[in-house]
Short mmCIF file of N, CA and C and ligand atoms in Angstrom, two decimals:
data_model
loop_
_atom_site.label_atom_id
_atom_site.label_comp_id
_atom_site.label_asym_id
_atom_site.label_seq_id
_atom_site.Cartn_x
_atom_site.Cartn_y
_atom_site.Cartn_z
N UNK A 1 98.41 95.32 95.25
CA UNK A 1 99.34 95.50 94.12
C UNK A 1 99.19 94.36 93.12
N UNK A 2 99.73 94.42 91.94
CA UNK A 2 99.15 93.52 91.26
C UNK A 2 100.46 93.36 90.13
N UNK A 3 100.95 92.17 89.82
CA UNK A 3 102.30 91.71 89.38
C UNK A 3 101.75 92.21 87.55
N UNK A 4 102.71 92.24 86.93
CA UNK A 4 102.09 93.16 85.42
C UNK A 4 103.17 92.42 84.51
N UNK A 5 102.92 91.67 83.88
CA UNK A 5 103.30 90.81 82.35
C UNK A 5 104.57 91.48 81.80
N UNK A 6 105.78 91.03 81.70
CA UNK A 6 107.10 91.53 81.64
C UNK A 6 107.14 91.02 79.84
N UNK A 7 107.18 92.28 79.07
CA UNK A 7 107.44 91.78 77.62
C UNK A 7 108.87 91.22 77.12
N UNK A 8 108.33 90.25 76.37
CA UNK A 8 110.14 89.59 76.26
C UNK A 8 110.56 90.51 74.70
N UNK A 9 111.63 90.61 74.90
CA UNK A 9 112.38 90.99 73.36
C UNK A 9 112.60 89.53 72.63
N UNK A 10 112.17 89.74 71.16
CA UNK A 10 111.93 91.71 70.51
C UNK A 10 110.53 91.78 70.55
N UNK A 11 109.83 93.02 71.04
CA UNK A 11 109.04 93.56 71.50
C UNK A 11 109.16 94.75 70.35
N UNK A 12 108.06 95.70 69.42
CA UNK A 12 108.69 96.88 69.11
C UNK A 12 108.38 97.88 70.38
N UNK A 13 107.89 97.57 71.59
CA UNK A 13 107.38 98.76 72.58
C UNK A 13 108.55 98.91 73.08
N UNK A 14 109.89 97.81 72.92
CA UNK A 14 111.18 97.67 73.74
C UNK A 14 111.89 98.73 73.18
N UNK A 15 111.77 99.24 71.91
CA UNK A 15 112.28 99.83 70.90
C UNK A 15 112.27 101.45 71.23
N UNK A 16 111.08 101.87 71.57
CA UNK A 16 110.64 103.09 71.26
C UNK A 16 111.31 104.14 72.44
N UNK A 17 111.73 105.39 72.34
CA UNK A 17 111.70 106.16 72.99
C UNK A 17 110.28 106.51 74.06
N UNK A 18 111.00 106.82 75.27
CA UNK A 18 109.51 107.02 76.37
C UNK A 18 109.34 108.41 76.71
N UNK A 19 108.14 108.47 76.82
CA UNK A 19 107.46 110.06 76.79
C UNK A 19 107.56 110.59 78.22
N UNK A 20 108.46 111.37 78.25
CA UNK A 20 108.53 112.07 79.70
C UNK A 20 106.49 112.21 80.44
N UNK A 21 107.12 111.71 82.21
CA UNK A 21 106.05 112.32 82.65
C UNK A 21 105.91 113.39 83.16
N UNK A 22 104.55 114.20 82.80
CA UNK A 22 104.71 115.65 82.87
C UNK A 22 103.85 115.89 84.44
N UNK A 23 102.55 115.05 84.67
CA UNK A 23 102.21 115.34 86.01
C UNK A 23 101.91 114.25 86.70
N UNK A 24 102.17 113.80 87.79
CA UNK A 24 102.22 112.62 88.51
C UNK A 24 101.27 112.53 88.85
N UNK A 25 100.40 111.38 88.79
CA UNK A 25 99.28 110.98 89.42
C UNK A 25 99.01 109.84 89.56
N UNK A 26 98.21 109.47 90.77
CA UNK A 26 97.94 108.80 91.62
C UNK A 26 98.06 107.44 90.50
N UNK A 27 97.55 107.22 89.46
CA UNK A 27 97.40 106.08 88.56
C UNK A 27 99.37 105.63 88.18
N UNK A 28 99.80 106.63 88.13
CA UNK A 28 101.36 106.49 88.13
C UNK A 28 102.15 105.72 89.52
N UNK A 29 101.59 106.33 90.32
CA UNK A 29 101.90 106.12 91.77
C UNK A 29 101.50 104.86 91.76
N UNK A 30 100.27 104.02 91.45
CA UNK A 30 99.95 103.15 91.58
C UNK A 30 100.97 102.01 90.36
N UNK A 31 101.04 102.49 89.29
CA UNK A 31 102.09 101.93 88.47
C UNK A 31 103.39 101.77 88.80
N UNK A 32 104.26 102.40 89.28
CA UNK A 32 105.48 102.13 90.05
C UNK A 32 105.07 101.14 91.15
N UNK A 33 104.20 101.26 91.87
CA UNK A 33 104.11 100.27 92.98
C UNK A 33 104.02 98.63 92.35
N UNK A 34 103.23 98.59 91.39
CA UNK A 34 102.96 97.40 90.41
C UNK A 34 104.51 96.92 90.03
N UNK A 35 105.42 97.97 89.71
CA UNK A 35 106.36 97.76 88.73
C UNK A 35 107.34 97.05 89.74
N UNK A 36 107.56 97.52 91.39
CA UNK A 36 108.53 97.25 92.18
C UNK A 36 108.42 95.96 92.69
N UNK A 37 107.11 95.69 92.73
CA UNK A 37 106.37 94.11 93.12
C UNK A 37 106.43 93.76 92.01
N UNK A 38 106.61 93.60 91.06
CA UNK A 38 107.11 92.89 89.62
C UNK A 38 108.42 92.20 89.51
N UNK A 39 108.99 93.70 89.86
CA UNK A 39 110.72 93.19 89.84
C UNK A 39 110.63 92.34 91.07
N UNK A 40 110.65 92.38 92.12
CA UNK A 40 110.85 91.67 93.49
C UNK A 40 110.37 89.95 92.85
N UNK A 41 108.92 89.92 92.53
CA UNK A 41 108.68 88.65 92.15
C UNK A 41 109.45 87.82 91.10
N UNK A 42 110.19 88.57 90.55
CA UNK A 42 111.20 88.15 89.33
C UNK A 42 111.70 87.00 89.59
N UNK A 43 112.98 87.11 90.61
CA UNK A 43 113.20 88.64 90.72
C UNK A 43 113.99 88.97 89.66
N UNK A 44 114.10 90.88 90.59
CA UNK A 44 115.32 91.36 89.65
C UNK A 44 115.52 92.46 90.56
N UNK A 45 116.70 93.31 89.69
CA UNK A 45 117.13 94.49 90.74
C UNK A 45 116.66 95.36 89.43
N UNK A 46 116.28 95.93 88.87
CA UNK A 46 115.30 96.97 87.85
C UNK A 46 114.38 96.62 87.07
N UNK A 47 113.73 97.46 86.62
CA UNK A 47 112.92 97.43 86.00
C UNK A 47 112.05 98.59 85.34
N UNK A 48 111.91 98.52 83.70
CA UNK A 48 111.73 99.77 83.24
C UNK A 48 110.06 100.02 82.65
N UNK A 49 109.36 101.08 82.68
CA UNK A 49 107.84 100.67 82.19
C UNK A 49 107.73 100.41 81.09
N UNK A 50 108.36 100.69 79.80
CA UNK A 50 108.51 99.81 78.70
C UNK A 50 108.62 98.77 78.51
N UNK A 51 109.53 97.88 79.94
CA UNK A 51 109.58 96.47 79.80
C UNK A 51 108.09 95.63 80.15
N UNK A 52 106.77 96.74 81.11
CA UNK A 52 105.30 96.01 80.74
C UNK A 52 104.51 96.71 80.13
N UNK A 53 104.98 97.38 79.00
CA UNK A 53 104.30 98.20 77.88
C UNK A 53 103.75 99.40 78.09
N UNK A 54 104.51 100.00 78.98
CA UNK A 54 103.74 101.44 79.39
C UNK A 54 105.56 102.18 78.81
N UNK A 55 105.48 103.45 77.93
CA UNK A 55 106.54 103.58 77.34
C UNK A 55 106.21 105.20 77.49
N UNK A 56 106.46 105.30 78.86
CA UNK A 56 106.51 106.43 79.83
C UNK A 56 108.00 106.42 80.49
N UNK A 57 108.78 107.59 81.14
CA UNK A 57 110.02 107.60 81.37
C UNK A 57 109.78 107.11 83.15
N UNK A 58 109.86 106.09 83.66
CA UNK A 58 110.05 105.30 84.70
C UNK A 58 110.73 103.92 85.21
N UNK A 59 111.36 104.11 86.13
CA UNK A 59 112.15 102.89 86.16
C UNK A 59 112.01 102.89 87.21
N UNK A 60 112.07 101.37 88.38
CA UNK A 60 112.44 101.05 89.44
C UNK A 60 113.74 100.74 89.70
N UNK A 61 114.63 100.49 90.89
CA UNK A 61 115.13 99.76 91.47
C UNK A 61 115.43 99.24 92.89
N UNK A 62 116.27 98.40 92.82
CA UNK A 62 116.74 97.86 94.43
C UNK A 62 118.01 97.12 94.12
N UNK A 63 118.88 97.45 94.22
CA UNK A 63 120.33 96.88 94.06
C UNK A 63 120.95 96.31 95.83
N UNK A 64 119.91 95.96 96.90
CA UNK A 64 120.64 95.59 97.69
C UNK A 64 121.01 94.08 97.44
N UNK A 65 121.77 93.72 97.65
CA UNK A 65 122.00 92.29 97.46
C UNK A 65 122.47 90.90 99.41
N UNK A 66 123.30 92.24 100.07
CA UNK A 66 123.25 91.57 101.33
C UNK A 66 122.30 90.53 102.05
N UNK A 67 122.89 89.60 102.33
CA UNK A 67 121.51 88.73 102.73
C UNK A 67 121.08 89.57 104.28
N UNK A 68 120.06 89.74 104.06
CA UNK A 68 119.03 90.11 105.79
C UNK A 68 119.39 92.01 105.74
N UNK A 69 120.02 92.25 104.54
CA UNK A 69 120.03 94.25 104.69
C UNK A 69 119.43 94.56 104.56
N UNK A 70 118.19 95.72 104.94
CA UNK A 70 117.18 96.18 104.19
C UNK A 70 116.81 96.81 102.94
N UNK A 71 115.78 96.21 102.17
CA UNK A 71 115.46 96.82 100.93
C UNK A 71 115.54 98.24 100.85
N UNK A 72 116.03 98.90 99.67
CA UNK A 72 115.98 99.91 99.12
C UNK A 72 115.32 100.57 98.06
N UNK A 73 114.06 100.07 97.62
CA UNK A 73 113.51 100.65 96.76
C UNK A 73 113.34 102.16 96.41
N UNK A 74 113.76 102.09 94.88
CA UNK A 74 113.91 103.61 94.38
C UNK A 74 112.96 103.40 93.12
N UNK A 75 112.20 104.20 92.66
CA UNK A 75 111.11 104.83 92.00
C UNK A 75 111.78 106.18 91.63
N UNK A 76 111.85 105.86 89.99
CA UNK A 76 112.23 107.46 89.39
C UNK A 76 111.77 107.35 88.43
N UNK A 77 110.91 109.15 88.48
CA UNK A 77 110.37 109.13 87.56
C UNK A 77 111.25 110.23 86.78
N UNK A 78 111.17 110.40 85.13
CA UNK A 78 112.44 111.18 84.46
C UNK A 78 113.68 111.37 84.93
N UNK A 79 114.04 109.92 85.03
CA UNK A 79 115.44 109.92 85.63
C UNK A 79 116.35 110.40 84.06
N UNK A 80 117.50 111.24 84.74
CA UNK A 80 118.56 111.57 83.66
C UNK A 80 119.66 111.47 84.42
N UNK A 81 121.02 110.96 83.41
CA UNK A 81 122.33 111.39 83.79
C UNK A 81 123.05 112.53 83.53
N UNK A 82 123.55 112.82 84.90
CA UNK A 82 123.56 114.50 84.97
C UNK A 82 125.28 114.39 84.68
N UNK A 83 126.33 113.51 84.85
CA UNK A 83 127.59 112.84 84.79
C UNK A 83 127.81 111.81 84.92
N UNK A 84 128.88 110.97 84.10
CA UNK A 84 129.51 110.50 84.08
C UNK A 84 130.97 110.22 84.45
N UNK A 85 131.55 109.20 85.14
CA UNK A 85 133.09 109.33 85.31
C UNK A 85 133.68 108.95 84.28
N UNK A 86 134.83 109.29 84.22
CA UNK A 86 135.81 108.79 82.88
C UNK A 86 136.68 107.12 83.13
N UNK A 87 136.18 106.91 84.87
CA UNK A 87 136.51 105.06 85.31
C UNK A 87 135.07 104.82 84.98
N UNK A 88 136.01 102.83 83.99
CA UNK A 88 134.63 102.63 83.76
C UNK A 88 134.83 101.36 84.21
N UNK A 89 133.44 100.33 84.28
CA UNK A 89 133.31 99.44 84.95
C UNK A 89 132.92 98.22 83.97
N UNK A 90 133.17 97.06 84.33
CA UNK A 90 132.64 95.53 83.52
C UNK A 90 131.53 94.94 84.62
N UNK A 91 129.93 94.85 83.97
CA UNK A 91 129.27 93.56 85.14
C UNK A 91 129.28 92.86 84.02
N UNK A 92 128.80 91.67 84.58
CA UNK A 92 127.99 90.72 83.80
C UNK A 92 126.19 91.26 83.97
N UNK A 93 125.88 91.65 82.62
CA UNK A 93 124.20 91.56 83.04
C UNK A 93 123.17 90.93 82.41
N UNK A 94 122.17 91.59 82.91
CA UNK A 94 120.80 90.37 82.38
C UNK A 94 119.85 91.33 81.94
N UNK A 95 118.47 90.61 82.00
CA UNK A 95 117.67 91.98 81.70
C UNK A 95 116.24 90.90 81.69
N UNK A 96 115.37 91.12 82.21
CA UNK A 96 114.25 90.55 82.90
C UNK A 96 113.70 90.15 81.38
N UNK A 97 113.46 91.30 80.31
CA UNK A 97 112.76 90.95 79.29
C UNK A 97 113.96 89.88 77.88
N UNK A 98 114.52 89.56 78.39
CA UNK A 98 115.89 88.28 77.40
C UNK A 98 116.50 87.72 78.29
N UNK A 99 115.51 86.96 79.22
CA UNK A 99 115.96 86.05 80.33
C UNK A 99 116.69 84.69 80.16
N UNK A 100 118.05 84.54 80.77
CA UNK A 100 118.68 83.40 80.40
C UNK A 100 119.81 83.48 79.68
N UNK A 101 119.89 85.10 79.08
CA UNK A 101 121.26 85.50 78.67
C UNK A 101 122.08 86.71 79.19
N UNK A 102 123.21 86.43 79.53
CA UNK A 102 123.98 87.06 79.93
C UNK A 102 125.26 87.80 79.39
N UNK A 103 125.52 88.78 79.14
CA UNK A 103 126.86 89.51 78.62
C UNK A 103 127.44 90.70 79.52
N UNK A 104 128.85 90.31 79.55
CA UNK A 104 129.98 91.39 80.13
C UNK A 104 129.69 93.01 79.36
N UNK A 105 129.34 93.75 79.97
CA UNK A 105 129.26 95.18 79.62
C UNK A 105 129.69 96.37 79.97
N UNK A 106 130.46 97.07 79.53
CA UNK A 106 131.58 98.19 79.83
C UNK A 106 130.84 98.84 80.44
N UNK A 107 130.32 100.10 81.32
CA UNK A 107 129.81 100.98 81.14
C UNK A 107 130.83 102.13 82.20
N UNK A 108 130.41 103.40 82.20
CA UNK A 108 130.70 104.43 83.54
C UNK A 108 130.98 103.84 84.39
N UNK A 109 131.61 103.86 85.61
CA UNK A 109 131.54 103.17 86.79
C UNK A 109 130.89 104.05 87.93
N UNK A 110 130.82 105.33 87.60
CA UNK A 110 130.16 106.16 88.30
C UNK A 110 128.65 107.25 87.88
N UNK A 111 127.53 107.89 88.17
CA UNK A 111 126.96 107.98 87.29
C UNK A 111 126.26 108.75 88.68
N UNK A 112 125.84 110.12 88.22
CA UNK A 112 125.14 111.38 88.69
C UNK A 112 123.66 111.19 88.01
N UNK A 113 122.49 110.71 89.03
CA UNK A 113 121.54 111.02 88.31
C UNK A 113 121.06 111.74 89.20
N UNK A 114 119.55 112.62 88.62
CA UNK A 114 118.59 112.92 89.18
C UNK A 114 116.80 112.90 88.42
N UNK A 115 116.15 112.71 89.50
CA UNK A 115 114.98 112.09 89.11
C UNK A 115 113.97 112.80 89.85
N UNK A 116 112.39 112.28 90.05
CA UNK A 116 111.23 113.02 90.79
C UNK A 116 111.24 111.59 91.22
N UNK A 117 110.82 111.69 92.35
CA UNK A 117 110.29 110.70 93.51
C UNK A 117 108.90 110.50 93.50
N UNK A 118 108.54 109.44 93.91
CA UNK A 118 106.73 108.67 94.63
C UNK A 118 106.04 110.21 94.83
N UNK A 119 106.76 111.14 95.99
CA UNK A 119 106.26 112.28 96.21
C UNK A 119 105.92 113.43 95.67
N UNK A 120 107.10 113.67 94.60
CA UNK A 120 106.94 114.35 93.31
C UNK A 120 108.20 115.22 93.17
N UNK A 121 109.17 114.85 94.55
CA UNK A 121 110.56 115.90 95.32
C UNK A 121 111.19 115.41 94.15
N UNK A 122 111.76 116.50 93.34
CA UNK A 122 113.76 116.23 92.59
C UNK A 122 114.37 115.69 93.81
N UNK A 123 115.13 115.13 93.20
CA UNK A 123 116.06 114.45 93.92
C UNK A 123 117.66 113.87 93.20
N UNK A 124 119.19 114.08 93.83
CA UNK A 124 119.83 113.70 92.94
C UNK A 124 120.73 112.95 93.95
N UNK A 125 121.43 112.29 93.05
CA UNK A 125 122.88 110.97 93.83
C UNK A 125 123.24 110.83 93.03
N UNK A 126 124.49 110.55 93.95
CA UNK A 126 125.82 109.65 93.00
C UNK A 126 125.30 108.06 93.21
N UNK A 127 125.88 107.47 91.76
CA UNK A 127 125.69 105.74 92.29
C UNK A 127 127.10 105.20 91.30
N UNK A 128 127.26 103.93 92.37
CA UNK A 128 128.57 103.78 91.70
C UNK A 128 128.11 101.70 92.05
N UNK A 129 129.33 101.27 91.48
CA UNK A 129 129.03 100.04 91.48
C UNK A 129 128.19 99.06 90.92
N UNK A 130 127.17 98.29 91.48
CA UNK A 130 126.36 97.69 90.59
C UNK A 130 124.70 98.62 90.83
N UNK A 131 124.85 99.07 91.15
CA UNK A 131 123.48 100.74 91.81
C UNK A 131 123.68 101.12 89.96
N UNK A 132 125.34 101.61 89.78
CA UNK A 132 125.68 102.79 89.02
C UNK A 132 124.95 101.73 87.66
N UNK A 133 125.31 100.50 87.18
CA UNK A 133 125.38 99.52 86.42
C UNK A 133 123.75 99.74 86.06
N UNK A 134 123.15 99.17 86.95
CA UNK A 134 121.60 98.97 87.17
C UNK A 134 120.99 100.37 86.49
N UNK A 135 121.05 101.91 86.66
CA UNK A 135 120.87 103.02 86.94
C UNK A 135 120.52 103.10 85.40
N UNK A 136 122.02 102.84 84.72
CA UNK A 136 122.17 102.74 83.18
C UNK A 136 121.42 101.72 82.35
N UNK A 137 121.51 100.65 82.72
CA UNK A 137 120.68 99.96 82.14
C UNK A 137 119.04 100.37 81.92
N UNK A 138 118.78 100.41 83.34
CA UNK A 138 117.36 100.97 83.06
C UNK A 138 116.48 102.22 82.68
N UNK A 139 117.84 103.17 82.58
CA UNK A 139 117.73 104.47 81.30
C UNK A 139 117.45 104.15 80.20
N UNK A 140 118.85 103.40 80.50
CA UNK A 140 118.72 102.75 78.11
C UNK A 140 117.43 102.30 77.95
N UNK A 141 116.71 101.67 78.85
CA UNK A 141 115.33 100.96 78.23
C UNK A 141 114.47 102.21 78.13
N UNK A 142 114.87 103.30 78.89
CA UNK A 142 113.51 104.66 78.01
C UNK A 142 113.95 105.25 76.76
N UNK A 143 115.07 105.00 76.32
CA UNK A 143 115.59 105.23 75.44
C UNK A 143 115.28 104.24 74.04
N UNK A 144 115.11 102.95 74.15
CA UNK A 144 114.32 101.95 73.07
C UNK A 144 115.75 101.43 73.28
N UNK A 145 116.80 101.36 74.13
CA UNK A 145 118.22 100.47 73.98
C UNK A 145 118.44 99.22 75.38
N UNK A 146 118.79 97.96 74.71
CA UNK A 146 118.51 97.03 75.70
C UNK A 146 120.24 96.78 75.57
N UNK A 147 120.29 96.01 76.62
CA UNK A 147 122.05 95.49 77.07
C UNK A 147 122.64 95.10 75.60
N UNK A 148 121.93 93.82 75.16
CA UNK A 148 122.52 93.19 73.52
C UNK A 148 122.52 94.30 72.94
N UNK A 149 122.28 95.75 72.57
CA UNK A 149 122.65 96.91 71.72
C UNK A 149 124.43 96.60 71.71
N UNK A 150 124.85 96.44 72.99
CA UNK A 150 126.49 96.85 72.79
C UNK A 150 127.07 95.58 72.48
N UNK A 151 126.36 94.67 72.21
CA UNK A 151 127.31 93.61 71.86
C UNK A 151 127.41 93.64 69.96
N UNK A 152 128.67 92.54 69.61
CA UNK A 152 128.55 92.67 68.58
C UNK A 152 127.64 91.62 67.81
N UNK A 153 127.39 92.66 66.53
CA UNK A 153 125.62 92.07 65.57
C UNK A 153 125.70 90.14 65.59
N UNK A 154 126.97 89.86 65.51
CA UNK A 154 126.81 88.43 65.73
C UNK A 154 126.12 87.61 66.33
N UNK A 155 126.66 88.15 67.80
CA UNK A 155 126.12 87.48 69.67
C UNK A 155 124.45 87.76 69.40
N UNK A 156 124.04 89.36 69.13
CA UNK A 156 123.20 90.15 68.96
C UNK A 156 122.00 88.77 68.41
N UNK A 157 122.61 89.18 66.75
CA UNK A 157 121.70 88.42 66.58
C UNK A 157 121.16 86.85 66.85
N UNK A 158 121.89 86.21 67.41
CA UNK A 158 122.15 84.82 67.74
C UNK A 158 121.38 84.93 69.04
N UNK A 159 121.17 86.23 69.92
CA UNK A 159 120.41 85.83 71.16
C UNK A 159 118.87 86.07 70.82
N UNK A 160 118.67 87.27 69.70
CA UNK A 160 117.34 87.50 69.20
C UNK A 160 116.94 86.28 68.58
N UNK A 161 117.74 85.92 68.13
CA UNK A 161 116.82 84.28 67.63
C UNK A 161 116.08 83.10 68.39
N UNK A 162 117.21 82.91 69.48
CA UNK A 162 116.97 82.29 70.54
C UNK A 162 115.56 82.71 71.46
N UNK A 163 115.58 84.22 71.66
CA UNK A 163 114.14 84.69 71.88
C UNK A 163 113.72 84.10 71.30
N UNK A 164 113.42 84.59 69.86
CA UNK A 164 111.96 84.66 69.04
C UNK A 164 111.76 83.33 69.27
N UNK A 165 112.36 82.53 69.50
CA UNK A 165 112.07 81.20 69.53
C UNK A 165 111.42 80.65 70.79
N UNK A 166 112.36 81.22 71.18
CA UNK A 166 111.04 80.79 73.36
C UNK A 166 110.10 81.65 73.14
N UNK A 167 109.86 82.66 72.48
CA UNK A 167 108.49 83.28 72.30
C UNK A 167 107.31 82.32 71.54
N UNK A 168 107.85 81.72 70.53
CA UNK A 168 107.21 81.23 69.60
C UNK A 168 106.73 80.16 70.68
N UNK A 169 107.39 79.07 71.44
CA UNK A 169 107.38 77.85 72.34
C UNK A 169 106.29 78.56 73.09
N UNK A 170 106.46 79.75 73.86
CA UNK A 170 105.36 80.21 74.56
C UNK A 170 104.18 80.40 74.13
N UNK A 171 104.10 80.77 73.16
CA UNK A 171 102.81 81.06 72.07
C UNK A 171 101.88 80.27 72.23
N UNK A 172 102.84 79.11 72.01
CA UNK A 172 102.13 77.87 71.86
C UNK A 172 101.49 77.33 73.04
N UNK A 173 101.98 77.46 73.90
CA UNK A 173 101.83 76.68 75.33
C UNK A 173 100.53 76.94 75.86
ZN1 LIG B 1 116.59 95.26 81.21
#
């Protein structure tokens, strides 16, 4: 497996809507596997293929957090939300590609998706908690929408600066 270059925002690939996948293959299969050993090395608990420039509808996760529970890795491919609850929830989150900032974010607290699996099976669940949190977030990124979307243009722009600026430092390096 092989760890794959996490783009920082602003990115315009962060931006763009992702192109449903229509037939799974083995080169995909092999891309999710890349993507889950990505997040793990982070770490992180998601991760979306837009965030290493592939702007295809896929996301990983693993929301276990217990120390010594076993991993849960989930691989979905065209994941959608099928419902929403009308309880909604506050985390604090992050986001692998605007590392180092953090904001409180409302979202669903509950959240019906369903997706195609490694194998190619539909598959659907409820996720609630920080699963449900995670689930959403890493939709919005096939969508071209990152966490700072819901904050206001102020914070917004004050953290994009701060990027462009550790980008620029990196550039250099
Ligand atoms: Zn993110």
């Amino acid at each position: 497996m092989t760890l794959r270059p996490i783009l920082l925002h602003p990115d315009p690939r962060l931006k763009k809507v992702c192109d449903p996948v229509s037939d799974l293959s083995d080169e995909l299969r092999v891309l999710a596997d890349d993507m889950l050993q990505t997040m793990y090395d982070a770490p992180g608990i998601g991760l979306a293929a837009p965030q290493i420039g592939v702007t295809r509808r896929l996301i990983v996760l693993d929301c276990v957090k217990e120390e010594g529970a076993a991993p849960r890795p989930l691989i979905m491919f065209n994941p959608e939300i099928l419902a929403s609850s009308d309880e909604r929830n506050v985390y604090e989150e992050g986001c692998l590609s605007i590392p180092d900032h953090y904001a409180e974010i409302e979202r669903p607290a509950g959240v019906t998706v369903r997706w195609i699996d490694r194998a190619g099976d539909e598959r659907q669940e409820d996720f609630d908690g920080l699963w449900a949190t995670c689930v959403q977030h890493e939709i919005d990124h096939l969508n071209g929408v990152l966490f700072i979307d819901y904050l206001k243009p102020m914070r917004r722009h004050m953290i994009t600066r701060k990027m462009q600026k550790l980008k620029r430092e990196r550039a250099r390096d």
